[in-house]
């Protein structure tokens, strides 16, 4: 996959930067007497976003906005890329301020955040298909020695080579094999070492794209996690689901085939169900919406029965700045028990299910601090899950 940006595209990107700066009042900030905005620790951010066909319209969620805000407070910059089939580099602009007064500086930063958020929410693809891998590669360039990270908004269902999920069966491929193929062709992103990729809306679909099953979503997340990790980065899944209709009139995106759970569940790997799908009430083992949780779990009934082996239902929990894992282990076990009870009520023989709870001490635990080093409940949410594994399969595969 080529990473060369033609001169016409560079000119278009430059024009976009000019237009963006024209709308951001603090590109050249007003100054006043007093303490200047600190320019000594700038941290830059990449953003991959833009509405595409077969996915909900882009709306920057609160957790992603918080990352933009953190970059702005360091007076860093943002590079914006739309993940069209040919990624559109919209350019780079400063997020912060150069004001000589602390109050003016903070006002500038707030204004910039509002305006860049509106700008991102209004972006749309102009070319057919979707290329998240190429867009991430472009967004991660020139982030500097202490990057804030890369924010990605979108389904993750890329439809261009070399990671084409449409019509290839790639959605069900072994993540390690996917990484091996990309690595052998030198197609992993080049500038993700030490970079956190904050991804919102992975697996969320609209329009002509069939919704993903639980195993399909789980494997999609595993593939992207493996790709980002192999490139030297860390994947953090943001909790807010993308919803709503797909925008009309956008360039075509090929739908990705989604097979029935009963025929396409690979029990040689773990099946992860995120809390955003089960919706446990905070700090309890009660489903906020029992009917919705049962609808999610009902997908798994045929494949658990066809597997014919005991499946372990394991609860995991967020750390939430705790110093001891005992309470979280107990909570995660109660949640696993609640999932087992729901599956049994749906017809799975109790003898095919056993439960466990590990709290926050397990192989897949992800950091719960944001790019500025502060605890983030949005990032902690990714550690709240229930994982189904067949005999002999570990929680991390």
Coordinates of N, CA, C and O in Angstrom, one line a residue, residues 7 14 41 55 95 106 109 142-143 149 229 282 285 328 370 372 380 394-395:
X7 N 1.6 15.7 -5.2 CA 1.6 17.2 -5.0 C 0.2 17.8 -5.0 O -0.1 18.6 -4.1
X14 N -2.8 21.4 2.3 CA -2.4 22.8 2.7 C -3.5 23.7 2.7 O -3.7 24.5 3.7
X41 N 6.6 21.8 26.6 CA 6.3 20.4 26.7 C 5.2 20.1 25.7 O 4.2 19.4 26.1
X55 N -21.3 3.2 8.1 CA -21.0 3.4 9.5 C -21.7 4.6 10.0 O -22.1 5.5 9.2
X95 N -3.2 23.3 18.3 CA -4.3 23.2 19.2 C -4.3 24.2 20.4 O -5.3 24.5 21.0
X106 N -5.9 30.1 28.3 CA -6.9 29.1 28.6 C -8.2 29.3 27.7 O -8.8 28.3 27.2
X109 N -7.4 28.0 24.3 CA -7.4 26.6 24.2 C -8.8 26.0 24.1 O -9.1 25.1 23.4
X142 N 5.3 12.4 12.4 CA 5.7 13.7 12.9 C 5.0 14.1 14.2 O 4.7 15.2 14.5
X143 N 4.7 13.1 15.0 CA 4.1 13.3 16.3 C 5.1 13.8 17.4 O 4.7 14.4 18.4
X149 N -0.8 10.7 21.2 CA -1.4 9.5 20.7 C -2.1 9.8 19.4 O -2.0 10.8 18.8
X229 N 0.0 -3.4 18.3 CA 1.0 -3.9 19.2 C 2.3 -4.3 18.4 O 3.4 -3.9 18.8
X282 N -23.0 -0.1 37.3 CA -21.7 0.1 37.9 C -21.6 -0.6 39.3 O -22.5 -0.4 40.1
X285 N -23.5 -6.8 39.7 CA -23.6 -7.9 38.7 C -25.0 -7.9 38.1 O -25.4 -8.9 37.6
X328 N -12.5 -6.7 43.5 CA -12.7 -6.8 42.0 C -12.8 -8.2 41.6 O -13.5 -8.5 40.6
X370 N -5.0 8.3 31.2 CA -5.0 8.9 29.8 C -3.6 9.4 29.5 O -2.6 9.3 30.2
X372 N -2.4 12.3 29.6 CA -1.8 13.2 30.5 C -1.5 12.6 31.8 O -1.0 13.3 32.7
X380 N -10.8 2.9 31.7 CA -11.0 1.8 32.6 C -12.1 0.8 32.1 O -12.1 -0.4 32.4
X394 N -6.3 -19.9 26.7 CA -6.1 -18.9 27.7 C -6.9 -17.6 27.5 O -7.5 -17.4 26.4
X395 N -6.9 -16.8 28.4 CA -7.7 -15.5 28.3 C -7.2 -14.6 27.3 O -7.9 -13.8 26.7

